Coordinates of C-alpha atoms in Angstrom, one line a residue:
Chain A
M1049 CA 185.6 2.6 67.9
N1050 CA 187.3 3.1 71.3
Y1051 CA 184.8 1.4 73.4
K1052 CA 186.5 -1.2 75.7
V1053 CA 184.7 -3.8 77.7
D1054 CA 186.2 -4.3 81.1
E1055 CA 186.0 -7.4 83.2
S1056 CA 183.1 -6.2 85.3
T1057 CA 181.0 -5.4 82.3
L1058 CA 181.9 -8.8 80.7
I1059 CA 180.8 -10.7 83.8
A1060 CA 177.6 -8.7 84.1
Y1061 CA 176.9 -9.5 80.4
L1062 CA 177.6 -13.2 81.1
Y1063 CA 174.9 -13.2 83.9
G1064 CA 172.5 -11.0 81.9
E1065 CA 172.6 -8.1 84.4
L1066 CA 173.2 -5.3 81.9
S1067 CA 170.8 -2.7 80.6
A1068 CA 169.5 -3.2 77.0
E1069 CA 171.7 -0.3 75.8
E1070 CA 174.8 -1.7 77.5
Q1071 CA 174.1 -5.1 76.2
A1072 CA 173.9 -3.9 72.6
K1073 CA 177.2 -2.2 73.0
V1074 CA 178.9 -5.3 74.4
N1075 CA 177.3 -7.4 71.6
Q1076 CA 178.9 -5.1 69.0
Y1077 CA 182.2 -5.2 70.9
L1078 CA 182.2 -9.0 71.0
E1079 CA 181.6 -9.1 67.3
E1080 CA 184.6 -7.0 66.7
N1081 CA 186.8 -8.7 69.3
P1082 CA 186.9 -12.5 68.9
E1083 CA 189.3 -12.8 71.8
A1084 CA 186.8 -11.3 74.2
Q1085 CA 184.2 -13.6 72.7
A1086 CA 186.4 -16.6 73.3
T1087 CA 187.0 -15.6 76.9
L1088 CA 183.3 -15.2 77.5
E1089 CA 182.6 -18.6 76.0
E1090 CA 185.3 -20.2 78.2
L1091 CA 183.7 -18.6 81.3
G1092 CA 180.4 -19.9 80.2
K1093 CA 181.8 -23.4 80.0
V1094 CA 183.2 -23.1 83.5
R1095 CA 179.7 -22.1 84.7
T1096 CA 178.2 -25.2 82.9
V1097 CA 180.7 -27.5 84.6
M1098 CA 180.3 -25.8 88.0
A1099 CA 176.5 -26.1 87.8
K1100 CA 177.0 -29.9 88.1
L1101 CA 177.7 -29.3 91.8
E1102 CA 174.2 -29.6 93.1
D1103 CA 172.7 -28.7 96.5
E1104 CA 172.8 -31.4 99.1
E1105 CA 170.0 -32.3 101.5
P1106 CA 171.2 -31.4 105.0
L1107 CA 170.3 -33.6 107.9
A1108 CA 167.3 -32.5 109.9
P1109 CA 167.6 -28.8 110.7
I1110 CA 168.1 -27.8 114.3
V1111 CA 165.1 -26.8 116.2
M1112 CA 165.6 -23.9 118.5
N1113 CA 164.3 -24.4 122.0
M1114 CA 162.9 -21.0 122.8
H1115 CA 160.3 -21.8 125.4
P1116 CA 160.3 -18.7 127.7
E1117 CA 160.7 -19.2 131.5
P1118 CA 157.2 -19.4 133.1
T1119 CA 156.3 -16.1 134.8
I1120 CA 154.7 -15.9 138.3
M1121 CA 151.3 -15.5 136.7
R1122 CA 151.9 -18.7 134.6
K1123 CA 152.9 -20.6 137.7
L1124 CA 149.8 -19.5 139.5
V1125 CA 147.4 -20.4 136.7
P1126 CA 146.6 -24.0 137.9
W1127 CA 146.0 -22.8 141.5
L1128 CA 143.8 -19.9 140.3
S1129 CA 141.7 -22.2 138.1
A1130 CA 141.2 -24.6 141.0
A1131 CA 140.1 -21.7 143.2
A1132 CA 137.8 -20.5 140.5
A1133 CA 136.2 -24.0 140.2
V1134 CA 135.5 -24.0 144.0
C1135 CA 134.0 -20.5 143.9
L1136 CA 131.7 -21.5 141.0
F1137 CA 130.6 -24.6 142.8
V1138 CA 129.7 -22.6 145.9
L1139 CA 127.8 -20.0 143.8
V1140 CA 125.8 -22.5 141.9
G1141 CA 125.1 -24.4 145.1
Y1142 CA 123.8 -21.2 146.7
A1143 CA 121.6 -20.4 143.7
T1144 CA 120.0 -23.9 143.4
D1145 CA 119.6 -24.5 147.2
L1146 CA 122.0 -27.3 147.1
N1147 CA 121.8 -29.8 150.0
L1148 CA 124.9 -31.8 150.6
K1149 CA 124.6 -34.3 153.4
Y1150 CA 126.7 -37.1 154.8
Q1151 CA 124.4 -39.6 156.5
Q1152 CA 124.9 -43.3 157.4
G1153 CA 127.9 -43.7 155.2
Q1154 CA 126.2 -42.0 152.2
V1155 CA 126.7 -38.7 150.5
I1156 CA 123.3 -37.2 149.7
L1157 CA 123.1 -34.4 147.1
G1158 CA 119.8 -32.6 146.6
F1159 CA 118.4 -29.4 145.3
G1160 CA 115.6 -27.3 146.8
E1161 CA 114.0 -27.9 150.2
P1162 CA 115.2 -31.0 152.0
A1163 CA 112.7 -33.9 152.0
T1164 CA 110.6 -33.9 155.2
T1165 CA 109.5 -37.5 155.2
E1166 CA 112.1 -39.8 156.5
V1167 CA 112.3 -43.2 154.9
E1168 CA 111.5 -46.0 157.3
T1169 CA 114.6 -48.0 157.6
S1170 CA 113.6 -50.6 160.2
P1171 CA 114.0 -54.1 158.7
L1172 CA 111.1 -56.6 158.4
T1173 CA 111.1 -59.6 160.7
Q1174 CA 111.1 -63.2 159.4
E1175 CA 107.6 -63.9 160.7
Q1176 CA 106.3 -60.9 158.7
L1177 CA 108.2 -61.8 155.5
V1178 CA 107.3 -65.5 155.2
P1179 CA 103.5 -65.2 154.7
L1180 CA 104.0 -62.2 152.4
L1181 CA 106.3 -64.2 150.1
E1182 CA 104.1 -67.3 150.2
G1183 CA 101.1 -65.2 149.1
I1184 CA 103.0 -63.8 146.1
L1185 CA 104.3 -67.2 145.0
G1186 CA 100.9 -68.8 145.3
Q1187 CA 99.3 -66.2 143.1
Q1188 CA 102.0 -66.6 140.4
N1189 CA 101.8 -70.4 140.5
A1190 CA 98.0 -70.3 139.9
Q1191 CA 98.5 -68.0 136.9
Y1192 CA 101.2 -70.2 135.3
N1193 CA 99.0 -73.3 135.8
A1194 CA 96.0 -71.7 134.0
E1195 CA 98.3 -70.6 131.1
L1196 CA 99.7 -74.1 130.8
K1197 CA 96.3 -75.7 130.6
N1198 CA 95.2 -73.3 127.8
V1199 CA 98.3 -74.2 125.7
Q1200 CA 97.9 -77.9 126.3
S1201 CA 94.3 -77.9 125.1
A1202 CA 95.1 -75.9 122.0
L1203 CA 97.9 -78.3 121.0
E1204 CA 95.7 -81.3 121.6
S1205 CA 93.0 -80.0 119.2
Q1206 CA 95.6 -79.2 116.6
I1207 CA 97.2 -82.7 116.7
A1208 CA 93.7 -84.2 116.3
A1209 CA 93.0 -82.1 113.2
N1210 CA 96.4 -83.1 111.6
Q1211 CA 95.9 -86.8 112.2
Q1212 CA 92.5 -86.6 110.5
K1213 CA 94.1 -84.9 107.4
I1214 CA 96.8 -87.6 107.2
A1215 CA 94.2 -90.4 107.4
Q1216 CA 92.3 -88.8 104.5
T1217 CA 95.3 -88.5 102.2
T1218 CA 96.7 -92.0 102.7
A1219 CA 93.3 -93.6 102.2
K1220 CA 92.9 -92.2 98.7
P1221 CA 95.2 -93.6 96.0
A1222 CA 96.2 -91.4 93.0
P1223 CA 93.6 -91.9 90.2
G1224 CA 94.7 -93.4 86.9
L1225 CA 98.2 -94.5 87.9
D1226 CA 99.3 -98.0 88.1
E1227 CA 102.2 -98.9 90.3
G1228 CA 104.1 -100.8 87.5
V1229 CA 103.8 -97.7 85.1
L1230 CA 105.1 -95.5 87.9
Q1231 CA 108.0 -97.7 88.5
A1232 CA 108.9 -97.9 84.7
Y1233 CA 108.7 -94.1 84.5
L1234 CA 110.9 -93.6 87.5
M1235 CA 113.5 -96.1 86.1
R1236 CA 113.6 -94.2 82.7
Y1237 CA 114.0 -90.9 84.5
Q1238 CA 116.8 -92.3 86.6
E1239 CA 118.6 -93.7 83.5
E1240 CA 118.3 -90.3 81.7
N1241 CA 119.8 -88.6 84.7
V1242 CA 122.7 -91.0 84.9
N1243 CA 123.5 -90.5 81.2
Q1244 CA 123.3 -86.7 81.5
M1245 CA 125.5 -86.8 84.5
A1246 CA 128.1 -88.9 82.8
S1247 CA 128.3 -86.7 79.7
L1248 CA 128.4 -83.6 81.8
L1249 CA 131.3 -85.1 83.9
E1250 CA 133.2 -86.1 80.7
N1251 CA 132.8 -82.6 79.2
S1252 CA 133.8 -80.8 82.3
T1253 CA 136.9 -83.0 82.9
E1254 CA 138.0 -82.3 79.3
V1255 CA 137.5 -78.5 79.8
Q1256 CA 139.2 -78.7 83.1
R1257 CA 142.1 -80.6 81.7
E1258 CA 142.5 -78.0 78.9
E1259 CA 142.3 -75.1 81.4
L1260 CA 144.8 -76.8 83.7
Q1261 CA 147.2 -77.2 80.8
I1262 CA 146.9 -73.5 79.9
F1263 CA 147.3 -72.5 83.5
L1264 CA 150.3 -74.7 84.0
A1265 CA 151.9 -73.3 80.8
E1266 CA 151.3 -69.8 82.0
Y1267 CA 152.5 -70.5 85.5
H1268 CA 155.7 -72.0 84.1
Q1269 CA 156.2 -68.9 82.0
F1270 CA 155.6 -66.7 85.0
L1271 CA 158.1 -68.7 87.1
E1272 CA 160.6 -68.5 84.3
E1273 CA 160.2 -64.7 84.0
R1274 CA 160.4 -64.4 87.7
R1275 CA 163.6 -66.4 87.8
L1276 CA 165.2 -64.3 85.2
Q1277 CA 164.1 -61.1 87.0
D1278 CA 165.5 -62.5 90.3
L1279 CA 168.8 -63.3 88.5
Q1280 CA 169.0 -59.8 87.1
L1281 CA 168.3 -58.3 90.5
I1282 CA 170.9 -60.5 92.2
E1283 CA 173.4 -59.5 89.5
A1284 CA 172.5 -55.8 90.0
G1285 CA 172.9 -56.3 93.7
F1286 CA 176.3 -57.8 93.3
Q1287 CA 177.3 -55.0 91.0
A1288 CA 176.2 -52.4 93.5
M1289 CA 178.0 -54.2 96.3
Q1290 CA 181.2 -54.3 94.2
D1291 CA 180.8 -50.6 93.4
N1292 CA 180.3 -49.8 97.1
V1293 CA 183.4 -51.8 98.0
N1294 CA 185.4 -50.1 95.3
Q1295 CA 184.2 -46.7 96.5
Q1296 CA 185.0 -47.5 100.2
K1297 CA 188.4 -48.8 99.1
S1298 CA 189.2 -45.6 97.2
E1299 CA 187.9 -43.5 100.2
T1300 CA 190.1 -45.5 102.6
E1301 CA 193.0 -45.1 100.3
E1302 CA 192.4 -41.4 100.1
I1303 CA 192.0 -41.0 103.9
L1304 CA 195.2 -43.0 104.4
A1305 CA 197.0 -40.8 101.8
N1306 CA 195.8 -37.7 103.7
I1307 CA 196.9 -39.2 107.0
I1308 CA 200.3 -40.0 105.5
T1309 CA 200.8 -36.6 104.0
S1310 CA 199.6 -35.0 107.3
V1311 CA 202.1 -37.1 109.3
N1312 CA 204.9 -36.4 106.8
S1313 CA 204.2 -32.7 106.9
T1314 CA 204.3 -32.6 110.7
N1315 CA 207.6 -34.6 110.7
Y1316 CA 209.3 -32.0 108.5
Chain B
M770 CA 173.0 -22.7 87.3
Y771 CA 170.5 -21.5 89.8
T772 CA 166.8 -22.4 89.3
E773 CA 164.1 -21.2 91.6
T774 CA 162.3 -23.8 93.7
L775 CA 159.0 -23.7 95.7
L776 CA 161.1 -23.2 98.8
D777 CA 162.7 -20.1 97.3
I778 CA 159.2 -18.7 96.6
A779 CA 158.2 -19.5 100.2
M780 CA 161.4 -17.7 101.4
R781 CA 160.5 -14.6 99.5
H782 CA 157.1 -14.4 101.1
S783 CA 158.2 -15.1 104.7
E784 CA 157.8 -11.6 106.0
A785 CA 154.9 -12.6 108.3
I786 CA 157.0 -15.4 109.8
I787 CA 159.9 -13.1 110.3
L788 CA 157.7 -10.6 112.2
K789 CA 156.3 -13.3 114.4
A790 CA 159.7 -14.7 115.1
Q791 CA 160.9 -11.3 116.0
K792 CA 158.2 -11.1 118.7
G793 CA 159.5 -14.4 120.2
D794 CA 157.2 -16.9 118.5
S795 CA 159.3 -20.0 118.7
Q796 CA 157.1 -21.9 116.2
A797 CA 157.6 -19.1 113.7
F798 CA 161.3 -19.1 114.3
N799 CA 161.5 -22.8 113.7
R800 CA 159.7 -22.4 110.4
L801 CA 162.1 -19.7 109.5
V802 CA 165.0 -22.1 110.2
A803 CA 163.3 -24.8 108.2
L804 CA 163.0 -22.4 105.3
W805 CA 166.5 -21.2 105.3
Y806 CA 168.5 -24.1 106.7
K807 CA 169.2 -25.8 103.4
R808 CA 170.4 -22.6 101.8
I809 CA 172.8 -21.7 104.6
Y810 CA 174.0 -25.3 104.9
N811 CA 174.8 -25.5 101.2
L812 CA 176.5 -22.1 101.2
A813 CA 178.8 -23.3 104.0
L814 CA 179.2 -26.7 102.4
K815 CA 180.6 -25.2 99.2
Y816 CA 182.7 -22.8 101.1
F817 CA 184.3 -25.4 103.4
S818 CA 184.0 -28.5 101.1
G819 CA 183.1 -30.4 104.2
H820 CA 179.8 -31.6 105.8
D821 CA 180.9 -31.2 109.5
M822 CA 182.1 -27.7 109.2
A823 CA 179.0 -26.8 107.1
M824 CA 176.7 -28.1 109.8
E825 CA 178.7 -26.3 112.5
A826 CA 178.5 -23.0 110.5
A827 CA 174.8 -23.4 109.7
Q828 CA 174.0 -24.0 113.4
R829 CA 176.1 -21.1 114.5
T830 CA 174.4 -18.9 111.9
F831 CA 171.0 -19.7 113.3
I832 CA 172.0 -19.2 116.9
A833 CA 173.3 -15.7 115.9
V834 CA 170.1 -15.1 113.9
H835 CA 168.0 -16.0 117.0
K836 CA 170.0 -13.7 119.1
S837 CA 169.9 -10.7 116.8
L838 CA 166.6 -11.1 115.1
P839 CA 164.7 -8.7 117.4
N840 CA 167.3 -6.0 116.4
L841 CA 166.5 -6.3 112.6
R842 CA 164.6 -3.1 111.8
N843 CA 163.6 -3.8 108.2
T844 CA 162.3 -7.3 107.5
E845 CA 162.7 -6.6 103.8
H846 CA 166.5 -6.8 104.3
F847 CA 166.2 -10.2 105.9
K848 CA 167.8 -12.1 103.0
S849 CA 171.0 -10.0 102.9
W850 CA 171.0 -9.8 106.7
I851 CA 171.0 -13.6 107.1
Y852 CA 173.6 -14.1 104.4
R853 CA 175.8 -11.5 106.0
I854 CA 175.7 -13.4 109.3
A855 CA 176.4 -16.7 107.5
V856 CA 179.3 -15.2 105.6
N857 CA 180.8 -13.8 108.9
V858 CA 180.3 -17.2 110.6
C859 CA 182.0 -18.9 107.6
H860 CA 185.0 -16.6 107.8
E861 CA 185.3 -17.1 111.5
E862 CA 185.2 -20.9 111.2
E863 CA 187.8 -20.8 108.4
R864 CA 190.1 -18.8 110.6
K865 CA 189.6 -21.2 113.5
S866 CA 190.2 -24.2 111.3
K867 CA 193.4 -22.7 110.0
R868 CA 194.7 -22.3 113.5
Q869 CA 194.2 -26.0 114.2
A870 CA 197.5 -27.8 113.6
I871 CA 196.5 -31.1 112.0
S872 CA 193.4 -31.5 110.0
I873 CA 192.4 -34.7 108.2
E874 CA 190.1 -33.8 105.4
G875 CA 187.4 -36.1 104.1
V876 CA 186.9 -38.1 107.3
G877 CA 183.5 -36.7 108.2
E878 CA 182.1 -36.8 104.7
K879 CA 180.3 -40.1 105.0
E880 CA 176.8 -38.8 105.8
T881 CA 176.3 -36.6 102.8
E882 CA 177.5 -39.3 100.6
T883 CA 174.9 -41.8 101.9
I884 CA 172.2 -39.2 101.4
Q885 CA 173.1 -38.9 97.7
L886 CA 173.0 -42.7 97.2
A887 CA 169.2 -42.5 97.4
T888 CA 168.8 -40.4 94.2
Y889 CA 171.2 -42.1 91.8
G890 CA 172.0 -45.6 90.7
P891 CA 175.2 -47.1 92.1
E892 CA 177.4 -46.2 89.1
E893 CA 175.9 -42.8 88.6
T894 CA 176.2 -42.0 92.3
M895 CA 179.9 -42.8 92.2
Q896 CA 180.5 -40.7 89.2
H897 CA 178.4 -37.9 90.5
Q898 CA 180.2 -38.0 93.9
E899 CA 183.5 -38.0 92.2
L900 CA 182.7 -35.0 90.1
S901 CA 181.1 -33.2 93.1
K902 CA 184.2 -33.8 95.1
L903 CA 186.4 -32.6 92.3
L904 CA 184.3 -29.4 91.9
L905 CA 184.3 -28.8 95.6
E906 CA 188.1 -29.2 95.7
A907 CA 188.4 -26.8 92.8
L908 CA 186.2 -24.2 94.7
K909 CA 188.3 -24.7 97.8
E910 CA 191.4 -23.8 95.9
I911 CA 190.4 -20.4 94.8
N912 CA 190.8 -17.3 96.9
E913 CA 188.3 -17.1 99.8
E914 CA 186.9 -13.7 98.8
Q915 CA 186.4 -14.9 95.2
R916 CA 185.0 -18.2 96.4
M917 CA 182.3 -16.6 98.5
V918 CA 181.2 -14.4 95.5
V919 CA 181.1 -17.4 93.2
I920 CA 179.0 -19.4 95.6
M921 CA 176.5 -16.5 96.2
K922 CA 176.2 -15.8 92.5
E923 CA 176.4 -19.3 91.0
Y924 CA 174.6 -21.4 93.7
E925 CA 172.5 -18.9 95.6
G926 CA 171.4 -17.0 92.5
M927 CA 171.9 -13.6 94.0
K928 CA 172.2 -10.4 92.0
F929 CA 175.6 -8.6 92.0
R930 CA 173.9 -5.7 93.8
E931 CA 172.7 -8.1 96.6
I932 CA 176.1 -9.7 97.0
A933 CA 177.6 -6.2 97.2
D934 CA 175.1 -5.4 100.0
V935 CA 175.9 -8.6 101.9
L936 CA 179.7 -8.2 101.7
D937 CA 179.5 -4.4 102.1
I938 CA 181.7 -3.8 99.1
S939 CA 181.1 -2.1 95.7
E940 CA 179.2 -3.8 92.9
N941 CA 182.2 -3.5 90.7
T942 CA 184.4 -5.2 93.2
V943 CA 181.9 -8.1 93.3
K944 CA 181.9 -8.4 89.5
S945 CA 185.7 -8.3 89.5
R946 CA 186.0 -11.0 92.1
M947 CA 183.5 -13.0 90.1
Y948 CA 185.5 -12.6 86.9
Y949 CA 188.8 -13.6 88.6
G950 CA 187.1 -16.4 90.5
L951 CA 185.7 -18.0 87.4
S952 CA 189.0 -17.5 85.6
A953 CA 190.8 -19.2 88.4
L954 CA 188.3 -22.1 88.3
R955 CA 188.8 -22.4 84.6
K956 CA 192.6 -22.9 85.1
I957 CA 192.0 -25.4 87.9
L958 CA 189.5 -27.4 85.9
Q959 CA 191.8 -27.4 82.9
T960 CA 194.8 -28.7 84.9
R961 CA 192.6 -31.5 86.3
N962 CA 191.2 -32.2 82.8
I963 CA 187.6 -31.5 83.8
T964 CA 186.1 -30.0 80.8
K965 CA 182.5 -29.5 79.5
E966 CA 183.0 -32.6 77.3
V967 CA 184.0 -34.7 80.3
Y968 CA 181.0 -33.5 82.1
Y969 CA 178.8 -34.6 79.2
E970 CA 180.4 -38.0 79.2
L971 CA 179.5 -38.3 82.9

């Protein structure tokens, strides 16, 4: 078979850019030519190694400033809008019979026909004002007094009723209960309470002690773990620091070597 | 190897945003930037092996995109169009940097490294960074044309046809550059003793 695969075909085969027919031909050729097969494998290895070179994230991309120069119309827009606002105000004012007046330091805005009756603005004299106020105050005082009297009488009647009830209850002793029996009953009740309280306290302190012990043990374990973690972190930090220093050192050495070779090459 | 992310899916369905941005909608344009910035930045990062130049190239790409977006006739071709701009910007930046007499590599790499620290443990980060650095250096060593094809194929997940469209060359040339690019990388990795086995150890 005289079919010979050239470099272009081989490289197209390597990247899978051949037609099925061509690919079949190359496959057959490679079977018959182990040298070509070896070359292809070598090139494949180069690709694998070169693929280790990854993309890098660039710094923030540039942002193009493409704002166009403002045209005459754009410059006029604020003025035109102000003019439009004034026109609108005038039009609306005309349609609603707007009345705008400046009178005695006040701006008066109104719609429709202007009010015909003028508000009397002359102030009252002191002589007129005093009897008027006295009359109003007198009326209010009388009203308050009447209300107070009502409340007072209602309270008095309620107090009297309550006192009567108290007198009735204290006068009657509880039937069938001797004072001595009551005392004994109370004492027994108190004693029971004290005993219960004591046992409760004893139990609870025991439980608390146990819980506290468990808690302390757990806390100790936690602290120990934390300490170990911290130590590991510190160790990792030191390791990273050392690596960085080594890297910087090698970089500096390299830069120095570059500078030296550059200086040497310029000297010769 | 390239795996599709949600961002990629969003990028494939960004026609409405492109159309709005074309009409001067700044918000739509900013969204377009947000969608594509990571891709363009990473393309440039792998091309230059340096964060500062990658940032510069990404910014310049988006300024150019902003300028020429209204002239893009068919929004379906946006992907190849934006990659074409990015590739041109990368080539220009490369030429500029070669003209500069003294360049101290690796000085401006601090920021990307600190970003990576967040995703790996200290030891893993260091190993990952070391490997990334070695792989970036290996990429930097291969021929510019091959490097761009390898990046677009391996890391941007583009089809050979799409790469040919972006670079305005034949599909066969793209495949050939890919073949020689990978072969060159193989030699570099071998001399530095970075094999698949080492990668697995890491």
